[in-house]
PDB file of C-alpha atoms in Angstrom:
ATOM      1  CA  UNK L   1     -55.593  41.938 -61.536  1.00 53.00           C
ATOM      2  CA  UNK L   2     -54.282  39.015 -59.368  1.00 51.00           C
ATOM      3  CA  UNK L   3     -53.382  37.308 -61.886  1.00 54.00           C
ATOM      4  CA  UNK L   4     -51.036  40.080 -62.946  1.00 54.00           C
ATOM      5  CA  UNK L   5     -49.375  41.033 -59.545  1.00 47.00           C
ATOM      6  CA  UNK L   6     -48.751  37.312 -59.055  1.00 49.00           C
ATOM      7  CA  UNK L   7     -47.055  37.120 -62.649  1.00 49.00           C
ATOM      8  CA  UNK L   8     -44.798  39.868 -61.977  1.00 44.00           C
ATOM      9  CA  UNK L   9     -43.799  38.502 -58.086  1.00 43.00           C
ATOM     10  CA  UNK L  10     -43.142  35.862 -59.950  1.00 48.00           C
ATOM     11  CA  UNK L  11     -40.699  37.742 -62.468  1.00 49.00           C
ATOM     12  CA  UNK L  12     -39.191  39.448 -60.080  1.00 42.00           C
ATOM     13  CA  UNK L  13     -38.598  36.864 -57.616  1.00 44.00           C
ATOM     14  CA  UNK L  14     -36.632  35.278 -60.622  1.00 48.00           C
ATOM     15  CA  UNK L  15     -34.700  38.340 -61.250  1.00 43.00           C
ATOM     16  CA  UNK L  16     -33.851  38.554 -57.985  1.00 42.00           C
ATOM     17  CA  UNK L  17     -32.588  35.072 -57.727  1.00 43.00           C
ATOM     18  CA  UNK L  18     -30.264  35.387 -61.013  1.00 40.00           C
ATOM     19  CA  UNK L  19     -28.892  38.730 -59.799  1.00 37.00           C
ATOM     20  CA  UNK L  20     -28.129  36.974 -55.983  1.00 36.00           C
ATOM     21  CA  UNK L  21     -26.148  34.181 -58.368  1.00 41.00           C
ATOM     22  CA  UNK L  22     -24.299  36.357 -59.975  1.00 38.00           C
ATOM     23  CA  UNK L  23     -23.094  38.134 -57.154  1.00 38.00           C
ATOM     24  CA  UNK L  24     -22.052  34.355 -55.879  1.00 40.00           C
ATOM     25  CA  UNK L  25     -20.306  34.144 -58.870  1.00 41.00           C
ATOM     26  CA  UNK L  26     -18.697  37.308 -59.269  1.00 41.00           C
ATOM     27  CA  UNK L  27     -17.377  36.965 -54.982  1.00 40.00           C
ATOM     28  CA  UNK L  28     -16.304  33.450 -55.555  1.00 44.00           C
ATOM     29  CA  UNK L  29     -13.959  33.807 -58.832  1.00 43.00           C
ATOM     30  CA  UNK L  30     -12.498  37.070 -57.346  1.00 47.00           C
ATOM     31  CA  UNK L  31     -11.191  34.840 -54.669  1.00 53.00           C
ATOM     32  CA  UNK L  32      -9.953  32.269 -57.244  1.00 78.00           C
ATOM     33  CA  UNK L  33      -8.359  34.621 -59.585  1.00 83.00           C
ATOM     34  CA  UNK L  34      -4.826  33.738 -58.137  1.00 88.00           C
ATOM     35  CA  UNK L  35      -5.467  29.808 -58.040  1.00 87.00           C
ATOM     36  CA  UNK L  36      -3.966  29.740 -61.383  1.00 89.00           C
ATOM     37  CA  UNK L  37      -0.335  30.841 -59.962  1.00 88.00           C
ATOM     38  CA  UNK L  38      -1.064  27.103 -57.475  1.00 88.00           C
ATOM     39  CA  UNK L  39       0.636  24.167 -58.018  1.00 84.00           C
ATOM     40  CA  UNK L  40       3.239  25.565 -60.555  1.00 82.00           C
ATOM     41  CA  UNK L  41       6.967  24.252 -60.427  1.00 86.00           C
ATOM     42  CA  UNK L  42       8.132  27.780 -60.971  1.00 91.00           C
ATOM     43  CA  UNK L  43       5.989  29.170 -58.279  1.00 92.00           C
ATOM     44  CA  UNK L  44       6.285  28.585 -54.645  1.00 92.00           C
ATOM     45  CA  UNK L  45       2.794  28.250 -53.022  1.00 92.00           C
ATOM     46  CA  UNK L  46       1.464  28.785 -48.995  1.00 89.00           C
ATOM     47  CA  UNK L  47      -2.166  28.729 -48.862  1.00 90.00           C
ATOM     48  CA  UNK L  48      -4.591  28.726 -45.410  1.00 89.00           C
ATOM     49  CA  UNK L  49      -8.108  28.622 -45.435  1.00 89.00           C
ATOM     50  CA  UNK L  50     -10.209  29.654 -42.986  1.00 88.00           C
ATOM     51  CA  UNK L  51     -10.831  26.245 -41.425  1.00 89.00           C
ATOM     52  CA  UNK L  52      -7.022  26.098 -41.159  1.00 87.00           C
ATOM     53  CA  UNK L  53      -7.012  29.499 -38.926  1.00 85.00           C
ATOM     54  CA  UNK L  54      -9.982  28.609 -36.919  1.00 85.00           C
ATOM     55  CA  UNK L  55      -7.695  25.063 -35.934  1.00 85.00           C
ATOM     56  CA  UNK L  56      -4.846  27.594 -35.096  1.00 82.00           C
ATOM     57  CA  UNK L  57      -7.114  30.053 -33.294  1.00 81.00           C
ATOM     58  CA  UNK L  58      -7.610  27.044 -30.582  1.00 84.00           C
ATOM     59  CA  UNK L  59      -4.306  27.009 -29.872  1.00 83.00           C
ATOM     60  CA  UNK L  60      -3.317  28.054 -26.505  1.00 83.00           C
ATOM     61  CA  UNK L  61      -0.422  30.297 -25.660  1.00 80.00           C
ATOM     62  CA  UNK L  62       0.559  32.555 -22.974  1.00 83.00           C
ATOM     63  CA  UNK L  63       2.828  35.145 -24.240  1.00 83.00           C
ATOM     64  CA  UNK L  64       1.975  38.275 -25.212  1.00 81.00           C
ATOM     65  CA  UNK L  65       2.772  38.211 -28.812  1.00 76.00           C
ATOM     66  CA  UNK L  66       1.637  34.646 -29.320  1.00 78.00           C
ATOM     67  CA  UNK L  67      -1.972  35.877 -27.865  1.00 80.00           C
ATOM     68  CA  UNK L  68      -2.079  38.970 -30.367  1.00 79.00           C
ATOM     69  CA  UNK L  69      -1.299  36.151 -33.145  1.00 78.00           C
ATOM     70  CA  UNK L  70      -4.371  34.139 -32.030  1.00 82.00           C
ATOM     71  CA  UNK L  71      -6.718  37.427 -32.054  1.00 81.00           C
ATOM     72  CA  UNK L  72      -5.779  38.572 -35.556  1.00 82.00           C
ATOM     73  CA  UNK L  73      -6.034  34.476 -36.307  1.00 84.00           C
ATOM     74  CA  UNK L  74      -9.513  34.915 -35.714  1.00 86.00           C
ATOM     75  CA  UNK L  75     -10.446  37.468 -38.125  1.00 87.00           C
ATOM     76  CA  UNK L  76      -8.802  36.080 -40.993  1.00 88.00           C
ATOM     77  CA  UNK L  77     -10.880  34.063 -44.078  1.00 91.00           C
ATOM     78  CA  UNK L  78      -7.736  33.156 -46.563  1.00 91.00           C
ATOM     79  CA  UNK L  79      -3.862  33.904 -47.080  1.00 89.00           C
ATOM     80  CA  UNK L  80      -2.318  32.978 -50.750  1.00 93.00           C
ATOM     81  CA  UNK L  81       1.525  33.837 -50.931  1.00 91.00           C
ATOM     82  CA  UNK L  82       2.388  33.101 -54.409  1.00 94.00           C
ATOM     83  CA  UNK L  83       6.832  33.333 -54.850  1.00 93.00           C
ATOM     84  CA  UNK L  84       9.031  32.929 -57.523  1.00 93.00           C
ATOM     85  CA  UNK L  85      12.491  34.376 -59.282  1.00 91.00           C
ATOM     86  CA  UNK L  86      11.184  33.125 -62.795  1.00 91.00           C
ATOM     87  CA  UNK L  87      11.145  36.507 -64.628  1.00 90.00           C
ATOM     88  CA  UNK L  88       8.289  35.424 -67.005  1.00 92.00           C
ATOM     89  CA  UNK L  89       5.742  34.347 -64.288  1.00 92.00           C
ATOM     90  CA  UNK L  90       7.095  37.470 -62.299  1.00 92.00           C
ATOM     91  CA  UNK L  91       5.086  39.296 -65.017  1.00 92.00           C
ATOM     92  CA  UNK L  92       2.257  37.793 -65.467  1.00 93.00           C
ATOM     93  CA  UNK L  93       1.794  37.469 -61.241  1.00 94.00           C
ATOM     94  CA  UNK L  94       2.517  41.184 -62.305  1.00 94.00           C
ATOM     95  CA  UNK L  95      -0.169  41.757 -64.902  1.00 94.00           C
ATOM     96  CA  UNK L  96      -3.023  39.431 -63.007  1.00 95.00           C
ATOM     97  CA  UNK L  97      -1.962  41.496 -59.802  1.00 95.00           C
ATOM     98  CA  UNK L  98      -2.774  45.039 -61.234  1.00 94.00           C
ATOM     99  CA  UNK L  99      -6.144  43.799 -63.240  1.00 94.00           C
ATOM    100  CA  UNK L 100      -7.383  42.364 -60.220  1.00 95.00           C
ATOM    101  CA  UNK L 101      -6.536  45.890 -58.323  1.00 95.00           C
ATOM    102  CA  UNK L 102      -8.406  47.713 -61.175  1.00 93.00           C
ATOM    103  CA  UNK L 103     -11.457  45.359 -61.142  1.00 92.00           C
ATOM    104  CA  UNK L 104     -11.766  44.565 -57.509  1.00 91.00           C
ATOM    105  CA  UNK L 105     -11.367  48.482 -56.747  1.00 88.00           C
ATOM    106  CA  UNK L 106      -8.802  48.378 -54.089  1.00 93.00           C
ATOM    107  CA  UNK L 107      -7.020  51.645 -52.609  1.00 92.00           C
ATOM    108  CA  UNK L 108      -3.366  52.168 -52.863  1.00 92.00           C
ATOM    109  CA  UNK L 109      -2.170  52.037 -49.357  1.00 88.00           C
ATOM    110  CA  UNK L 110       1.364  52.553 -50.063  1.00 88.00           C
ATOM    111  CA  UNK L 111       4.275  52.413 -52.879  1.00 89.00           C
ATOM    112  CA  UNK L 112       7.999  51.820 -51.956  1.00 85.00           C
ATOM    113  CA  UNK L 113      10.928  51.300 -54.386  1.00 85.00           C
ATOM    114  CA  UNK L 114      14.121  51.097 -52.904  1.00 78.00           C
ATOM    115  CA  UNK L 115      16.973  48.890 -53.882  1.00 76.00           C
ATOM    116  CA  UNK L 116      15.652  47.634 -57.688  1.00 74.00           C
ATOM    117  CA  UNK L 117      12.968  46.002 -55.579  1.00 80.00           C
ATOM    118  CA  UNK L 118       9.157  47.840 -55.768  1.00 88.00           C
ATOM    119  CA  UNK L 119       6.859  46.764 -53.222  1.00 89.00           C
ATOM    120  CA  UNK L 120       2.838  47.781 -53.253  1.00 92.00           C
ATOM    121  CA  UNK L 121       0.009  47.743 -51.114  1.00 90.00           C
ATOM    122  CA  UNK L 122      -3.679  47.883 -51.670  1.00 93.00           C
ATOM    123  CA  UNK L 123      -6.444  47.138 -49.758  1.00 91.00           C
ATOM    124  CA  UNK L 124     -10.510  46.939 -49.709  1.00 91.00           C
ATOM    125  CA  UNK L 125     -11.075  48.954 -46.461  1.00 86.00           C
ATOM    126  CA  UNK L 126     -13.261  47.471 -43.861  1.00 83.00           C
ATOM    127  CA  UNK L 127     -16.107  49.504 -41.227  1.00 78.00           C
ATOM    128  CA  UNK L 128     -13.521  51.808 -40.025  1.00 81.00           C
ATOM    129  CA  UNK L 129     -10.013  53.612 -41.648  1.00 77.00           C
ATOM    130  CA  UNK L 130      -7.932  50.982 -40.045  1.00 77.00           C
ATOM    131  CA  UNK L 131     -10.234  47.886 -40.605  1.00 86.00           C
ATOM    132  CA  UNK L 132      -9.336  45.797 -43.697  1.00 88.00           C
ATOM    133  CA  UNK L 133     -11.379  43.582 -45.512  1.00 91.00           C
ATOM    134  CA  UNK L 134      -9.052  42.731 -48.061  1.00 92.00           C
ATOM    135  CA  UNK L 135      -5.145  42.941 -48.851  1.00 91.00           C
ATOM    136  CA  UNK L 136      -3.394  42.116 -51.462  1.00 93.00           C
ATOM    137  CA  UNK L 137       0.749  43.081 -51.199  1.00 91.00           C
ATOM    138  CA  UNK L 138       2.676  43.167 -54.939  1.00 94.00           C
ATOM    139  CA  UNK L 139       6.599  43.074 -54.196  1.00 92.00           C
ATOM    140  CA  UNK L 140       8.449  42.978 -57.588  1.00 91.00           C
ATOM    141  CA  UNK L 141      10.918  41.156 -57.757  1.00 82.00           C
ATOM    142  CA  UNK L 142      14.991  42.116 -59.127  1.00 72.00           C
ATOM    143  CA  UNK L 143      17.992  40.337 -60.016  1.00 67.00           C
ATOM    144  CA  UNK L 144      18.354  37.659 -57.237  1.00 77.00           C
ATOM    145  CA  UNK L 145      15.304  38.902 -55.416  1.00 84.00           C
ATOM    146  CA  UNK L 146      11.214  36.919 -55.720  1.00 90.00           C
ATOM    147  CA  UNK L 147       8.719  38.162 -56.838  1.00 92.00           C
ATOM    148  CA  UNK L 148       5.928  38.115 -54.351  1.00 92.00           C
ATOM    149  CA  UNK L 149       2.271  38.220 -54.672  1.00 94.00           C
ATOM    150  CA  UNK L 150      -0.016  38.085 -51.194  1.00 91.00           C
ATOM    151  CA  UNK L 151      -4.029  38.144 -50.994  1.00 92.00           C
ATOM    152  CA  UNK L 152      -5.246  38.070 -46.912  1.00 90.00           C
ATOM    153  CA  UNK L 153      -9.033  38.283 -46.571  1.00 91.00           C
ATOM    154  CA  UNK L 154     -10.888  38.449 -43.201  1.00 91.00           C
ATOM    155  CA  UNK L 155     -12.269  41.546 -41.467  1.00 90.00           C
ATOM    156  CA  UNK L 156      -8.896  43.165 -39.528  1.00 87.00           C
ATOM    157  CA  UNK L 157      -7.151  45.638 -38.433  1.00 84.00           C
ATOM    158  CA  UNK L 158      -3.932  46.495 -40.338  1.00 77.00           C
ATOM    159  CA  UNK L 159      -2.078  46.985 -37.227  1.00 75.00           C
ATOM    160  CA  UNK L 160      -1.995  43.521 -36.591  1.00 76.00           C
ATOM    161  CA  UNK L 161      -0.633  42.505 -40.188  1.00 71.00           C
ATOM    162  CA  UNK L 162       2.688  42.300 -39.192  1.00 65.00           C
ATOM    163  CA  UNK L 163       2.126  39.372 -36.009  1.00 66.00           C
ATOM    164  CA  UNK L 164       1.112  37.380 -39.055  1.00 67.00           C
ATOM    165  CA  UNK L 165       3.841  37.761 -41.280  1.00 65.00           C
ATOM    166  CA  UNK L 166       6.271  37.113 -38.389  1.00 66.00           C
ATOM    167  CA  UNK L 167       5.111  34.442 -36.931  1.00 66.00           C
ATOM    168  CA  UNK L 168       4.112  32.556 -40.379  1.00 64.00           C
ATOM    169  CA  UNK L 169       7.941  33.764 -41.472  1.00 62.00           C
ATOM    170  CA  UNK L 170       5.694  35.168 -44.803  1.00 62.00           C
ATOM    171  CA  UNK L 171       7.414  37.626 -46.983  1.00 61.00           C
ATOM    172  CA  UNK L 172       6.875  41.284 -46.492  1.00 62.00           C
ATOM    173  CA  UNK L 173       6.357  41.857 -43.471  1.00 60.00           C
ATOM    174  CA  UNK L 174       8.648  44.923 -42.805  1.00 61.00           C
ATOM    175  CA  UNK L 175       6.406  46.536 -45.267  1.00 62.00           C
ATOM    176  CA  UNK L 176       3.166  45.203 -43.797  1.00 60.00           C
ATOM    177  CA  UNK L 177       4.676  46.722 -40.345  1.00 61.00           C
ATOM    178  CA  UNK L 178       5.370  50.438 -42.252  1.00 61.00           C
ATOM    179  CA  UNK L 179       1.872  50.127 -43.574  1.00 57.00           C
ATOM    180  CA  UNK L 180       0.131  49.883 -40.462  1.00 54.00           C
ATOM    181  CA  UNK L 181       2.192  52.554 -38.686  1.00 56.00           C
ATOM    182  CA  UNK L 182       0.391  54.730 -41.466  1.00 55.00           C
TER     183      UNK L 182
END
């Protein structure tokens, strides 16, 4: 009989084991899944890791806004901003944008089209209806107009988006300031 419990500890300590890789696995490629779109002439790249914020987090300031900056700062894991006006990586940022939405199982936040120019929100909702755990911002390009693909991850409130996208001078950010007034 101990022989038997032991051999299926055993099994399921190794079951356990694979399943905790996979989820390893599965959480680190759905952060990569835009790295493809880096270091492309075609496609302008800003990436900033968290060790990057946690450098800018230090930073002392005293004005108001410069302090709400450094707070949001603090939450944040990883920013990708992926631009270009080449119509055929426009699409496939396009097409790797909305399978990742599918598969990742973000909510709509919000849809605008205005002007040729379609611009969409989704995030992974954090612990309450304003905290975010993940955001990923789709603004499709026209004409003269880039095409714009942003992933933020951290643990935030969508409020503060908008200090972020101002102060880094990131695309979107009149959007990101309508979707937190929401």
């Amino acid at each position: 009989m101990k022989t038997i419990l032991q051999t299926s500890v055993k099994r399921l300590s190794k079951g356990m084991t694979v399943l905790a890789m996979l989820l390893v696995v599965q959480l680190a490629s759905a952060q990569a899944v835009f790295d493809k779109f880096d270091n492309q002439d075609d496609i302008r790249a800003v990436i900033v890791n968290k060790k990057m914020f946690s450098m800018m987090a230090k930073m002392e300031v005293k004005d108001k806004d410069g302090q709400q900056f450094l707070a949001l700062v603090k939450k944040l894991d990883n920013l990708k901003v992926f631009m270009t006006a080449n119509d055929k990586r426009s699409t496939e940022m396009k097409n790797e944008a909305m399978k990742y939405v599918k598969t990742a199982g973000l909510d709509e936040l919000m849809r605008v089209t205005e002007k040729g120019k379609s611009v969409r929100i989704y995030v992974r909702s954090g612990a309450t209806e304003s905290q975010v755990k993940e955001l990923l911002m789709f603004i499709e390009g026209s004409g003269k107009d880039e095409t714009v693909l942003m992933s933020l991850t951290g643990n935030f409130d969508l409020d503060e988006l908008s200090a972020l996208t101002e102060k880094m001078n990131l695309p979107g950010g009149a959007e990101l300031k309508k979707a937190g007034k929401k």
